[in-house]
Amino acid sequence: MNLSLKTVAQATQGKIQGFENPVITGVAFDSRQVQPGDLFVALVGENDGHAYLDQAKKAGAVAALVQDDHQVGAVLPAVSVADTLVGLQDLAKAYLAEVSPKVVAITGSNGKTTTKDMVAAILAQKYQTFKTPENFNNEIGLPVTILSMPENTEVLVLEMGMDRPGQLTFLSQLARPDVAIITMIGEAHLEFFHTRANIAKAKLEITAGLKSGGLLLIPADEPLLTEASELPAETKTFGPEPTNCQETLKETKFVDQGQKFAIPLLGRYNVRNALSAIRVGQAFGLNLETIATALKNFALTKNRTQMLTAQNGALVISDVYNANPTATKEVLQALAQEETQDLVVVLGDMLELGDQGPALHAGLKDAVLAAQPKAVYLVGDLMVNNLGPALLKSDLSQTKIYNYQKNEIDQLTDDLNQRLQANDCLFLKASHGIHLEKVLDKIIANQ
Ligand code: ATP
Ligand code: MG
């Protein structure tokens, strides 16, 4: 990127303060992440970014985007706009138009990050590809992602989050996708949306900015999407996953369109994520063999069924980034097929399920029993009060159950450290709010 203050002012309809004419080579909104040459965007949220102008300058910022005629004085040359968030978004739009890559936009209740990583790994076989870092998927993260893309980017793969109606319309109109994917409609956010039909409607807003002739990919087994009115002309479906998937602890194998695939992940839902990514690869002209090679080696953002090793050599499957009933059952099902290792399961609350939370927690009972763990550690009120009693009513001669409150993570860590054997397989899953990653910090080797 190579921007002048004048270009920034034009893109944001802002006013220039100061006379220098710096060359802007990047954009940052967090002063701790400013790189030399950056434009520092002073966002106003819980913190007021204007308080960090000095710090941004020290870190190498050459200009600032400020709000409400904030006077930067001698600190930095600046462009002043009515609202710096809108300014950031306008700037992203202008840069996107200039670089003009093909855009793939991915939303869905679950599987966005996983699918994004898969799609990017596949398209990188043929194109200069840039993807959303980590989980930068909202009104701030999306423009920042766009502004971080190298100028030679041919395909931009964007994750789009959604927690209220209207949000995806906005993000989609900002990014103007050529391909849009809805991974699935889940139970997440039921607390706010009440019905899955409402969630489906809000997810379909991803087509609001779809370019004319653009492709929409939706799951074949989701009538809330396949039967929706006003789908784009180019709508294709993916899945459901083939019935003969072969799962081991380290990988899942399946056949699609006659091609063998192996993905380094557990859980059939990941096959579904892969199927949509395969369709995108094909839409971009890649052959199935190339796509299979990319999927075999792709690197997933951490803590999503990530395989790790404990200090004592035990296998640890970390799925502590997020949890929902469907995915939790599916990984337990995969683990049930493993006979070689002693299984220890740590399950923390699955949040944001609204009224259905208690029943959905108790509903994990059969999947847990089928996996035949030697121990189950439950963390949080929903697990302890619902899954705990359901398990205790069953025949559990082989399984020990331990209960923990949300604030007893340290105790849980100590107990696991003491009891974990070298030939155990430790599986941890919970919503992010339970912070099971704190357990990992102390159990995993070399951390
Ligand atoms: P977030 O909304 O937090 O950004 P995300 O949509 O990006 O989440 P991922 O990070 O890819 O989702 O996956 C998080 C968890 O969601 C996984 O660990 C798994 O439990 C579950 N998951 C992933 N893909 C699917 C899917 N297709 N169906 C159901 N659950 C899934
Ligand atoms: Mg994500």
Tab-separated table of C-alpha atoms and ligand atoms in Angstrom:
chain	number	residue	atom	x	y	z
A	1	MET	CA	0.000	0.000	0.000
A	2	ASN	CA	1.144	3.478	-0.824
A	3	LEU	CA	-1.299	6.243	0.080
A	4	SER	CA	-1.036	9.994	0.376
A	5	LEU	CA	-2.938	12.078	2.889
A	6	LYS	CA	-4.862	13.514	-0.037
A	7	THR	CA	-6.051	10.063	-1.121
A	8	VAL	CA	-7.155	9.340	2.452
A	9	ALA	CA	-9.018	12.639	2.587
A	10	GLN	CA	-10.703	11.944	-0.731
A	11	ALA	CA	-11.762	8.415	0.217
A	12	THR	CA	-13.140	9.509	3.582
A	13	GLN	CA	-14.395	12.973	2.598
A	14	GLY	CA	-12.229	14.311	5.390
A	15	LYS	CA	-10.249	17.497	5.980
A	16	ILE	CA	-6.450	17.567	5.998
A	17	GLN	CA	-4.662	18.999	9.053
A	18	GLY	CA	-0.966	19.822	8.820
A	19	PHE	CA	1.272	20.312	5.827
A	20	GLU	CA	3.602	17.375	5.641
A	21	ASN	CA	2.931	14.872	2.952
A	22	PRO	CA	3.735	11.478	4.444
A	23	VAL	CA	3.698	8.218	2.524
A	24	ILE	CA	1.257	5.861	4.204
A	25	THR	CA	2.094	2.184	3.851
A	26	GLY	CA	-0.345	0.569	6.284
A	27	VAL	CA	-3.274	1.131	8.623
A	28	ALA	CA	-3.674	0.319	12.329
A	29	PHE	CA	-6.210	1.184	14.996
A	30	ASP	CA	-4.373	-0.269	17.998
A	31	SER	CA	-1.352	1.831	18.930
A	32	ARG	CA	0.423	-1.313	20.172
A	33	GLN	CA	0.238	-2.762	16.694
A	34	VAL	CA	1.346	0.286	14.764
A	35	GLN	CA	4.129	-0.381	12.243
A	36	PRO	CA	6.386	2.318	10.818
A	37	GLY	CA	4.569	4.039	7.965
A	38	ASP	CA	1.070	3.362	9.298
A	39	LEU	CA	-1.938	5.617	9.335
A	40	PHE	CA	-3.238	5.444	12.909
A	41	VAL	CA	-7.047	5.404	13.033
A	42	ALA	CA	-8.306	6.863	16.318
A	43	LEU	CA	-11.457	4.829	16.914
A	44	VAL	CA	-13.806	5.897	19.680
A	45	GLY	CA	-15.235	2.972	21.619
A	46	GLU	CA	-14.715	1.871	25.198
A	47	ASN	CA	-11.348	3.593	24.883
A	48	ASP	CA	-10.818	6.816	22.995
A	49	GLY	CA	-8.138	6.187	20.392
A	50	HIS	CA	-7.263	9.891	20.393
A	51	ALA	CA	-5.536	9.340	23.734
A	52	TYR	CA	-2.976	7.123	22.007
A	53	LEU	CA	-1.794	9.469	19.257
A	54	ASP	CA	1.571	10.062	20.931
A	55	GLN	CA	2.116	6.364	21.419
A	56	ALA	CA	1.179	5.675	17.801
A	57	LYS	CA	3.680	8.284	16.637
A	58	LYS	CA	6.420	6.713	18.763
A	59	ALA	CA	5.670	3.356	17.171
A	60	GLY	CA	6.193	4.888	13.744
A	61	ALA	CA	2.757	6.136	12.618
A	62	VAL	CA	3.181	8.835	9.971
A	63	ALA	CA	-0.381	10.166	9.990
A	64	ALA	CA	-3.679	9.841	11.833
A	65	LEU	CA	-7.368	9.654	11.049
A	66	VAL	CA	-9.207	11.599	13.728
A	67	GLN	CA	-12.771	12.505	14.564
A	68	ASP	CA	-14.764	15.659	15.305
A	69	ASP	CA	-12.022	18.066	14.313
A	70	HIS	CA	-9.829	16.685	17.064
A	71	GLN	CA	-6.727	18.867	16.882
A	72	VAL	CA	-3.628	16.719	16.613
A	73	GLY	CA	-1.451	19.840	16.734
A	74	ALA	CA	2.162	19.000	16.114
A	75	VAL	CA	1.746	15.296	16.908
A	76	LEU	CA	0.971	13.957	13.440
A	77	PRO	CA	-0.379	15.129	10.120
A	78	ALA	CA	-4.006	14.045	10.049
A	79	VAL	CA	-7.273	13.746	8.230
A	80	SER	CA	-10.297	14.701	10.261
A	81	VAL	CA	-13.683	13.039	9.641
A	82	ALA	CA	-17.081	13.030	11.351
A	83	ASP	CA	-16.715	9.401	12.430
A	84	THR	CA	-13.418	7.502	12.307
A	85	LEU	CA	-15.084	4.071	12.051
A	86	VAL	CA	-16.956	5.206	8.937
A	87	GLY	CA	-13.682	6.725	7.723
A	88	LEU	CA	-11.911	3.381	8.193
A	89	GLN	CA	-14.676	1.621	6.269
A	90	ASP	CA	-14.629	4.189	3.450
A	91	LEU	CA	-10.880	3.849	3.161
A	92	ALA	CA	-11.190	0.056	3.000
A	93	LYS	CA	-13.773	0.375	0.236
A	94	ALA	CA	-11.503	2.637	-1.785
A	95	TYR	CA	-8.486	0.321	-1.342
A	96	LEU	CA	-10.557	-2.733	-2.217
A	97	ALA	CA	-11.742	-1.030	-5.424
A	98	GLU	CA	-8.138	-0.231	-6.317
A	99	VAL	CA	-6.701	-3.703	-5.690
A	100	SER	CA	-9.924	-5.310	-6.963
A	101	PRO	CA	-9.315	-8.945	-6.029
A	102	LYS	CA	-12.000	-11.594	-6.354
A	103	VAL	CA	-13.739	-11.769	-2.974
A	104	VAL	CA	-14.992	-14.870	-1.159
A	105	ALA	CA	-17.182	-14.073	1.859
A	106	ILE	CA	-17.957	-16.677	4.503
A	107	THR	CA	-20.607	-16.547	7.191
A	108	GLY	CA	-22.569	-19.130	9.206
A	109	SER	CA	-23.254	-19.930	12.843
A	110	ASN	CA	-20.161	-22.150	13.062
A	111	GLY	CA	-17.286	-23.129	10.855
A	112	LYS	CA	-16.495	-19.702	9.400
A	113	THR	CA	-12.846	-19.613	10.460
A	114	THR	CA	-12.298	-23.270	9.568
A	115	THR	CA	-13.873	-22.853	6.139
A	116	LYS	CA	-11.952	-19.623	5.566
A	117	ASP	CA	-8.669	-21.393	6.310
A	118	MET	CA	-9.599	-24.244	3.970
A	119	VAL	CA	-10.724	-21.972	1.120
A	120	ALA	CA	-7.581	-19.847	1.435
A	121	ALA	CA	-5.308	-22.924	1.466
A	122	ILE	CA	-6.992	-24.217	-1.686
A	123	LEU	CA	-7.003	-20.946	-3.637
A	124	ALA	CA	-3.391	-20.221	-2.634
A	125	GLN	CA	-2.405	-23.117	-4.920
A	126	LYS	CA	-3.178	-20.925	-7.917
A	127	TYR	CA	-3.721	-17.327	-6.794
A	128	GLN	CA	-2.125	-14.697	-4.579
A	129	THR	CA	-4.510	-15.183	-1.681
A	130	PHE	CA	-5.081	-13.148	1.451
A	131	LYS	CA	-7.457	-14.113	4.268
A	132	THR	CA	-8.958	-12.625	7.410
A	133	PRO	CA	-6.369	-12.932	10.169
A	134	GLU	CA	-7.647	-14.807	13.234
A	135	ASN	CA	-11.255	-13.784	13.739
A	136	PHE	CA	-11.295	-10.192	12.402
A	137	ASN	CA	-14.831	-10.522	11.107
A	138	ASN	CA	-16.870	-7.490	12.195
A	139	GLU	CA	-17.318	-3.819	11.227
A	140	ILE	CA	-13.799	-3.042	12.413
A	141	GLY	CA	-12.035	-6.327	11.649
A	142	LEU	CA	-13.294	-6.540	8.084
A	143	PRO	CA	-12.022	-3.113	6.925
A	144	VAL	CA	-8.758	-3.702	8.776
A	145	THR	CA	-8.399	-7.032	6.963
A	146	ILE	CA	-9.051	-5.351	3.624
A	147	LEU	CA	-6.495	-2.651	4.380
A	148	SER	CA	-3.892	-5.263	5.380
A	149	MET	CA	-4.089	-7.096	2.068
A	150	PRO	CA	-0.996	-6.835	-0.144
A	151	GLU	CA	-1.458	-4.866	-3.362
A	152	ASN	CA	-0.914	-7.928	-5.538
A	153	THR	CA	-3.764	-9.895	-3.912
A	154	GLU	CA	-5.821	-11.815	-6.468
A	155	VAL	CA	-8.303	-13.448	-4.112
A	156	LEU	CA	-9.425	-12.095	-0.761
A	157	VAL	CA	-11.096	-14.595	1.598
A	158	LEU	CA	-13.174	-12.840	4.236
A	159	GLU	CA	-14.883	-14.145	7.346
A	160	MET	CA	-18.067	-12.257	8.173
A	161	GLY	CA	-19.552	-12.424	11.651
A	162	MET	CA	-23.140	-11.673	12.495
A	163	ASP	CA	-24.837	-11.013	15.791
A	164	ARG	CA	-27.706	-8.781	14.741
A	165	PRO	CA	-29.926	-8.171	11.715
A	166	GLY	CA	-28.476	-5.722	9.215
A	167	GLN	CA	-24.849	-6.461	10.037
A	168	LEU	CA	-24.241	-8.809	7.104
A	169	THR	CA	-26.000	-6.481	4.696
A	170	PHE	CA	-23.479	-3.859	5.697
A	171	LEU	CA	-20.406	-6.109	5.548
A	172	SER	CA	-21.457	-7.662	2.253
A	173	GLN	CA	-22.095	-4.281	0.645
A	174	LEU	CA	-18.686	-3.156	1.828
A	175	ALA	CA	-16.817	-6.175	0.445
A	176	ARG	CA	-18.931	-6.956	-2.676
A	177	PRO	CA	-18.251	-10.731	-2.775
A	178	ASP	CA	-17.996	-12.805	-5.951
A	179	VAL	CA	-18.684	-15.943	-3.923
A	180	ALA	CA	-20.621	-16.147	-0.652
A	181	ILE	CA	-20.840	-19.183	1.627
A	182	ILE	CA	-23.252	-19.836	4.478
A	183	THR	CA	-21.621	-22.712	6.379
A	184	MET	CA	-24.624	-23.680	8.509
A	185	ILE	CA	-27.484	-22.409	10.623
A	186	GLY	CA	-26.893	-23.485	14.193
A	187	GLU	CA	-28.135	-22.938	17.660
A	188	ALA	CA	-25.639	-20.160	18.377
A	189	HIS	CA	-27.224	-16.795	19.201
A	190	LEU	CA	-30.655	-18.358	19.850
A	191	GLU	CA	-30.654	-16.168	22.901
A	192	PHE	CA	-30.939	-13.100	20.657
A	193	PHE	CA	-32.706	-14.418	17.569
A	194	HIS	CA	-35.126	-16.881	19.209
A	195	THR	CA	-35.660	-19.070	16.135
A	196	ARG	CA	-33.348	-20.688	13.606
A	197	ALA	CA	-35.583	-19.199	10.878
A	198	ASN	CA	-34.645	-15.710	12.076
A	199	ILE	CA	-30.975	-16.680	12.060
A	200	ALA	CA	-31.287	-18.045	8.503
A	201	LYS	CA	-32.875	-14.824	7.299
A	202	ALA	CA	-30.102	-12.736	8.835
A	203	LYS	CA	-27.409	-14.994	7.319
A	204	LEU	CA	-28.922	-14.623	3.865
A	205	GLU	CA	-28.146	-10.929	4.074
A	206	ILE	CA	-24.677	-11.991	2.912
A	207	THR	CA	-26.127	-11.842	-0.605
A	208	ALA	CA	-26.936	-8.113	-0.229
A	209	GLY	CA	-23.639	-7.081	-1.804
A	210	LEU	CA	-23.051	-10.185	-3.959
A	211	LYS	CA	-21.828	-9.070	-7.391
A	212	SER	CA	-24.254	-9.731	-10.227
A	213	GLY	CA	-23.739	-13.295	-11.440
A	214	GLY	CA	-22.029	-14.097	-8.099
A	215	LEU	CA	-22.226	-17.548	-6.558
A	216	LEU	CA	-23.973	-18.433	-3.287
A	217	LEU	CA	-23.104	-21.754	-1.605
A	218	ILE	CA	-25.476	-23.185	1.015
A	219	PRO	CA	-25.816	-26.563	2.752
A	220	ALA	CA	-28.069	-28.948	0.802
A	221	ASP	CA	-29.689	-30.223	4.001
A	222	GLU	CA	-30.826	-26.861	5.364
A	223	PRO	CA	-34.369	-26.153	4.101
A	224	LEU	CA	-34.376	-22.774	5.857
A	225	LEU	CA	-31.840	-21.792	3.222
A	226	THR	CA	-32.595	-23.994	0.210
A	227	GLU	CA	-36.288	-23.096	0.338
A	228	ALA	CA	-35.778	-19.406	0.994
A	229	SER	CA	-37.402	-16.998	-1.429
A	230	GLU	CA	-35.156	-14.790	-3.521
A	231	LEU	CA	-31.990	-16.843	-3.712
A	232	PRO	CA	-29.460	-15.573	-6.269
A	233	ALA	CA	-29.666	-17.212	-9.718
A	234	GLU	CA	-26.268	-18.802	-9.166
A	235	THR	CA	-27.019	-20.727	-5.990
A	236	LYS	CA	-25.346	-24.110	-5.424
A	237	THR	CA	-25.468	-26.516	-2.533
A	238	PHE	CA	-22.844	-28.608	-0.775
A	239	GLY	CA	-23.078	-31.701	1.422
A	240	PRO	CA	-24.308	-33.443	3.382
A	241	GLU	CA	-21.124	-35.355	4.074
A	242	PRO	CA	-20.816	-38.874	2.641
A	243	THR	CA	-21.881	-41.626	5.047
A	244	ASN	CA	-18.640	-43.542	4.734
A	245	CYS	CA	-16.228	-40.949	6.193
A	246	GLN	CA	-13.354	-42.615	8.023
A	247	GLU	CA	-12.274	-40.865	11.187
A	248	THR	CA	-9.139	-41.428	13.212
A	249	LEU	CA	-7.721	-39.238	15.939
A	250	LYS	CA	-5.446	-37.495	13.461
A	251	GLU	CA	-7.517	-37.204	10.316
A	252	THR	CA	-10.828	-37.680	8.576
A	253	LYS	CA	-10.980	-39.326	5.160
A	254	PHE	CA	-13.818	-39.080	2.667
A	255	VAL	CA	-14.532	-39.326	-1.035
A	256	ASP	CA	-16.164	-36.522	-3.009
A	257	GLN	CA	-16.817	-36.632	-6.763
A	258	GLY	CA	-14.585	-39.703	-7.008
A	259	GLN	CA	-11.596	-37.944	-5.415
A	260	LYS	CA	-10.100	-39.136	-2.101
A	261	PHE	CA	-9.641	-36.445	0.533
A	262	ALA	CA	-7.968	-36.488	3.950
A	263	ILE	CA	-8.261	-33.515	6.281
A	264	PRO	CA	-6.098	-33.208	9.412
A	265	LEU	CA	-9.165	-32.637	11.601
A	266	LEU	CA	-11.729	-34.519	13.640
A	267	GLY	CA	-15.474	-34.218	13.316
A	268	ARG	CA	-17.806	-34.751	10.413
A	269	TYR	CA	-18.827	-31.124	10.471
A	270	ASN	CA	-15.327	-30.437	9.199
A	271	VAL	CA	-16.082	-32.619	6.173
A	272	ARG	CA	-19.038	-30.344	5.493
A	273	ASN	CA	-16.763	-27.314	5.825
A	274	ALA	CA	-14.350	-28.992	3.396
A	275	LEU	CA	-17.121	-29.741	0.882
A	276	SER	CA	-18.007	-26.062	0.588
A	277	ALA	CA	-14.324	-25.162	0.255
A	278	ILE	CA	-13.931	-27.773	-2.501
A	279	ARG	CA	-16.839	-26.159	-4.404
A	280	VAL	CA	-15.137	-22.778	-4.158
A	281	GLY	CA	-11.890	-24.279	-5.455
A	282	GLN	CA	-13.751	-25.726	-8.426
A	283	ALA	CA	-15.516	-22.429	-9.096
A	284	PHE	CA	-12.034	-20.876	-9.341
A	285	GLY	CA	-10.893	-23.494	-11.831
A	286	LEU	CA	-8.788	-25.781	-9.639
A	287	ASN	CA	-8.871	-29.521	-10.208
A	288	LEU	CA	-9.868	-31.966	-7.471
A	289	GLU	CA	-6.375	-33.381	-7.081
A	290	THR	CA	-4.848	-29.971	-6.379
A	291	ILE	CA	-7.661	-29.212	-3.956
A	292	ALA	CA	-7.034	-32.521	-2.137
A	293	THR	CA	-3.327	-31.708	-1.742
A	294	ALA	CA	-4.142	-28.311	-0.272
A	295	LEU	CA	-6.666	-29.738	2.189
A	296	LYS	CA	-4.305	-32.448	3.359
A	297	ASN	CA	-1.774	-29.878	4.492
A	298	PHE	CA	-3.801	-26.871	5.486
A	299	ALA	CA	-3.185	-25.157	8.818
A	300	LEU	CA	-6.173	-24.348	10.956
A	301	THR	CA	-6.350	-21.346	13.257
A	302	LYS	CA	-5.495	-22.647	16.707
A	303	ASN	CA	-7.757	-24.301	19.297
A	304	ARG	CA	-10.216	-25.840	16.836
A	305	THR	CA	-9.787	-29.594	17.333
A	306	GLN	CA	-6.069	-28.884	17.499
A	307	MET	CA	-3.814	-31.832	18.344
A	308	LEU	CA	-1.230	-31.084	21.020
A	309	THR	CA	1.060	-33.024	23.315
A	310	ALA	CA	1.000	-32.759	27.105
A	311	GLN	CA	4.201	-32.496	29.133
A	312	ASN	CA	3.895	-36.156	30.049
A	313	GLY	CA	3.320	-37.199	26.438
A	314	ALA	CA	-0.478	-37.569	26.545
A	315	LEU	CA	-2.374	-36.577	23.410
A	316	VAL	CA	-4.444	-33.430	23.912
A	317	ILE	CA	-7.258	-32.407	21.589
A	318	SER	CA	-7.953	-28.754	22.169
A	319	ASP	CA	-11.347	-27.532	21.051
A	320	VAL	CA	-11.565	-24.714	23.537
A	321	TYR	CA	-12.310	-21.921	21.113
A	322	ASN	CA	-16.012	-22.577	20.878
A	323	ALA	CA	-18.682	-25.187	21.513
A	324	ASN	CA	-22.180	-26.013	20.428
A	325	PRO	CA	-24.227	-29.187	20.945
A	326	THR	CA	-23.932	-30.481	17.367
A	327	ALA	CA	-20.174	-30.127	17.134
A	328	THR	CA	-19.567	-31.472	20.632
A	329	LYS	CA	-21.575	-34.605	19.858
A	330	GLU	CA	-19.769	-35.092	16.572
A	331	VAL	CA	-16.291	-34.985	18.077
A	332	LEU	CA	-17.393	-37.328	20.880
A	333	GLN	CA	-18.720	-39.673	18.213
A	334	ALA	CA	-15.366	-39.640	16.447
A	335	LEU	CA	-13.614	-40.328	19.749
A	336	ALA	CA	-16.001	-43.210	20.458
A	337	GLN	CA	-14.518	-45.029	17.491
A	338	GLU	CA	-11.007	-44.911	18.967
A	339	GLU	CA	-10.104	-47.898	21.059
A	340	THR	CA	-6.421	-47.409	21.605
A	341	GLN	CA	-6.247	-44.641	24.181
A	342	ASP	CA	-7.836	-43.918	27.549
A	343	LEU	CA	-10.138	-40.988	27.076
A	344	VAL	CA	-10.446	-38.084	29.503
A	345	VAL	CA	-13.112	-35.531	28.624
A	346	VAL	CA	-13.339	-31.957	29.906
A	347	LEU	CA	-16.609	-30.279	28.952
A	348	GLY	CA	-17.354	-26.664	29.823
A	349	ASP	CA	-20.611	-24.776	29.390
A	350	MET	CA	-21.890	-24.078	25.893
A	351	LEU	CA	-23.073	-20.479	26.098
A	352	GLU	CA	-25.696	-18.357	24.315
A	353	LEU	CA	-28.235	-21.175	23.950
A	354	GLY	CA	-31.015	-19.300	25.742
A	355	ASP	CA	-33.928	-21.262	27.225
A	356	GLN	CA	-32.814	-24.436	25.535
A	357	GLY	CA	-29.438	-24.442	27.285
A	358	PRO	CA	-30.243	-26.896	30.099
A	359	ALA	CA	-31.866	-29.476	27.802
A	360	LEU	CA	-29.109	-29.183	25.212
A	361	HIS	CA	-26.464	-29.797	27.890
A	362	ALA	CA	-28.282	-32.829	29.292
A	363	GLY	CA	-28.691	-33.996	25.693
A	364	LEU	CA	-24.952	-34.707	25.400
A	365	LYS	CA	-25.387	-37.713	27.698
A	366	ASP	CA	-25.571	-40.449	25.055
A	367	ALA	CA	-22.621	-39.108	23.105
A	368	VAL	CA	-20.499	-38.991	26.274
A	369	LEU	CA	-21.500	-42.530	27.266
A	370	ALA	CA	-20.760	-43.868	23.782
A	371	ALA	CA	-17.220	-42.483	23.962
A	372	GLN	CA	-16.631	-44.481	27.200
A	373	PRO	CA	-14.319	-41.979	28.864
A	374	LYS	CA	-12.522	-43.035	32.022
A	375	ALA	CA	-13.148	-39.591	33.479
A	376	VAL	CA	-15.411	-36.627	32.735
A	377	TYR	CA	-14.655	-33.181	34.097
A	378	LEU	CA	-17.618	-30.802	33.963
A	379	VAL	CA	-17.030	-27.064	34.210
A	380	GLY	CA	-19.738	-24.453	34.796
A	381	ASP	CA	-23.330	-24.423	36.030
A	382	LEU	CA	-24.958	-25.657	32.831
A	383	MET	CA	-22.748	-28.729	32.598
A	384	VAL	CA	-22.727	-29.492	36.306
A	385	ASN	CA	-26.484	-29.015	36.780
A	386	ASN	CA	-27.700	-30.726	33.617
A	387	LEU	CA	-25.211	-33.111	32.039
A	388	GLY	CA	-23.904	-34.174	35.471
A	389	PRO	CA	-27.246	-35.499	36.806
A	390	ALA	CA	-28.106	-37.050	33.411
A	391	LEU	CA	-24.825	-39.015	33.475
A	392	LEU	CA	-25.264	-40.048	37.078
A	393	LYS	CA	-28.598	-41.661	36.211
A	394	SER	CA	-26.846	-43.898	33.669
A	395	ASP	CA	-24.648	-46.942	34.134
A	396	LEU	CA	-21.255	-45.395	34.692
A	397	SER	CA	-19.215	-48.128	36.295
A	398	GLN	CA	-16.120	-47.205	34.229
A	399	THR	CA	-16.398	-43.429	34.391
A	400	LYS	CA	-15.538	-40.949	37.139
A	401	ILE	CA	-17.280	-37.593	37.138
A	402	TYR	CA	-15.806	-34.403	38.601
A	403	ASN	CA	-17.576	-31.057	38.923
A	404	TYR	CA	-16.074	-27.584	38.794
A	405	GLN	CA	-17.389	-24.046	38.930
A	406	LYS	CA	-16.306	-21.567	36.291
A	407	ASN	CA	-13.899	-19.944	38.738
A	408	GLU	CA	-12.180	-23.210	39.624
A	409	ILE	CA	-10.085	-23.530	36.460
A	410	ASP	CA	-6.836	-23.469	38.475
A	411	GLN	CA	-8.014	-26.370	40.606
A	412	LEU	CA	-9.092	-28.252	37.501
A	413	THR	CA	-5.671	-27.683	35.946
A	414	ASP	CA	-3.870	-29.004	39.032
A	415	ASP	CA	-6.131	-32.060	39.186
A	416	LEU	CA	-5.615	-32.848	35.523
A	417	ASN	CA	-1.873	-32.393	35.812
A	418	GLN	CA	-1.800	-34.863	38.672
A	419	ARG	CA	-4.061	-37.493	37.150
A	420	LEU	CA	-3.195	-37.404	33.458
A	421	GLN	CA	-1.354	-40.533	32.295
A	422	ALA	CA	1.046	-40.663	29.369
A	423	ASN	CA	-1.249	-42.887	27.280
A	424	ASP	CA	-4.372	-40.785	27.877
A	425	CYS	CA	-6.182	-38.772	25.271
A	426	LEU	CA	-7.461	-35.537	26.814
A	427	PHE	CA	-10.291	-33.823	24.945
A	428	LEU	CA	-11.318	-30.315	26.040
A	429	LYS	CA	-14.302	-28.435	24.712
A	430	ALA	CA	-16.262	-25.388	25.878
A	431	SER	CA	-17.439	-21.997	24.784
A	432	HIS	CA	-14.747	-19.364	24.787
A	433	GLY	CA	-16.272	-17.691	27.849
A	434	ILE	CA	-15.254	-20.652	30.044
A	435	HIS	CA	-11.579	-20.034	29.247
A	436	LEU	CA	-10.432	-23.627	29.113
A	437	GLU	CA	-7.390	-22.343	27.222
A	438	LYS	CA	-5.997	-21.458	30.653
A	439	VAL	CA	-5.851	-25.176	31.419
A	440	LEU	CA	-3.864	-25.770	28.255
A	441	ASP	CA	-1.255	-23.173	29.099
A	442	LYS	CA	-0.118	-25.310	32.025
A	443	ILE	CA	-0.554	-28.780	30.586
A	444	ILE	CA	0.987	-28.562	27.150
A	445	ALA	CA	4.681	-29.171	26.561
A	446	ASN	CA	6.848	-26.166	25.598
A	447	GLN	CA	4.405	-23.404	26.375
B	1	ATP	P1	-16.862	-17.622	15.549
B	1	ATP	O1	-18.301	-17.216	15.373
B	1	ATP	O2	-16.486	-17.661	16.981
B	1	ATP	O3	-15.920	-16.817	14.713
B	1	ATP	P2	-16.554	-19.711	13.576
B	1	ATP	O4	-17.859	-19.705	12.854
B	1	ATP	O5	-15.422	-19.000	12.945
B	1	ATP	O6	-16.752	-19.176	15.060
B	1	ATP	P3	-14.792	-21.990	13.802
B	1	ATP	O7	-13.831	-21.203	14.572
B	1	ATP	O8	-14.421	-22.434	12.444
B	1	ATP	O9	-16.205	-21.255	13.765
B	1	ATP	O10	-15.181	-23.289	14.636
B	1	ATP	C1	-15.506	-23.143	16.006
B	1	ATP	C2	-16.181	-24.382	16.497
B	1	ATP	O11	-17.430	-24.542	15.839
B	1	ATP	C3	-15.434	-25.670	16.191
B	1	ATP	O12	-14.470	-25.941	17.171
B	1	ATP	C4	-16.560	-26.660	16.204
B	1	ATP	O13	-16.897	-26.947	17.533
B	1	ATP	C5	-17.719	-25.905	15.600
B	1	ATP	N1	-17.945	-26.093	14.141
B	1	ATP	C6	-17.102	-25.831	13.121
B	1	ATP	N2	-17.659	-26.069	11.926
B	1	ATP	C7	-18.922	-26.511	12.167
B	1	ATP	C8	-20.017	-26.925	11.342
B	1	ATP	N3	-19.944	-26.922	10.012
B	1	ATP	N4	-21.145	-27.335	11.970
B	1	ATP	C9	-21.243	-27.324	13.311
B	1	ATP	N5	-20.258	-26.945	14.135
B	1	ATP	C10	-19.098	-26.546	13.592
B	2	MG	MG	-14.408	-17.356	13.533
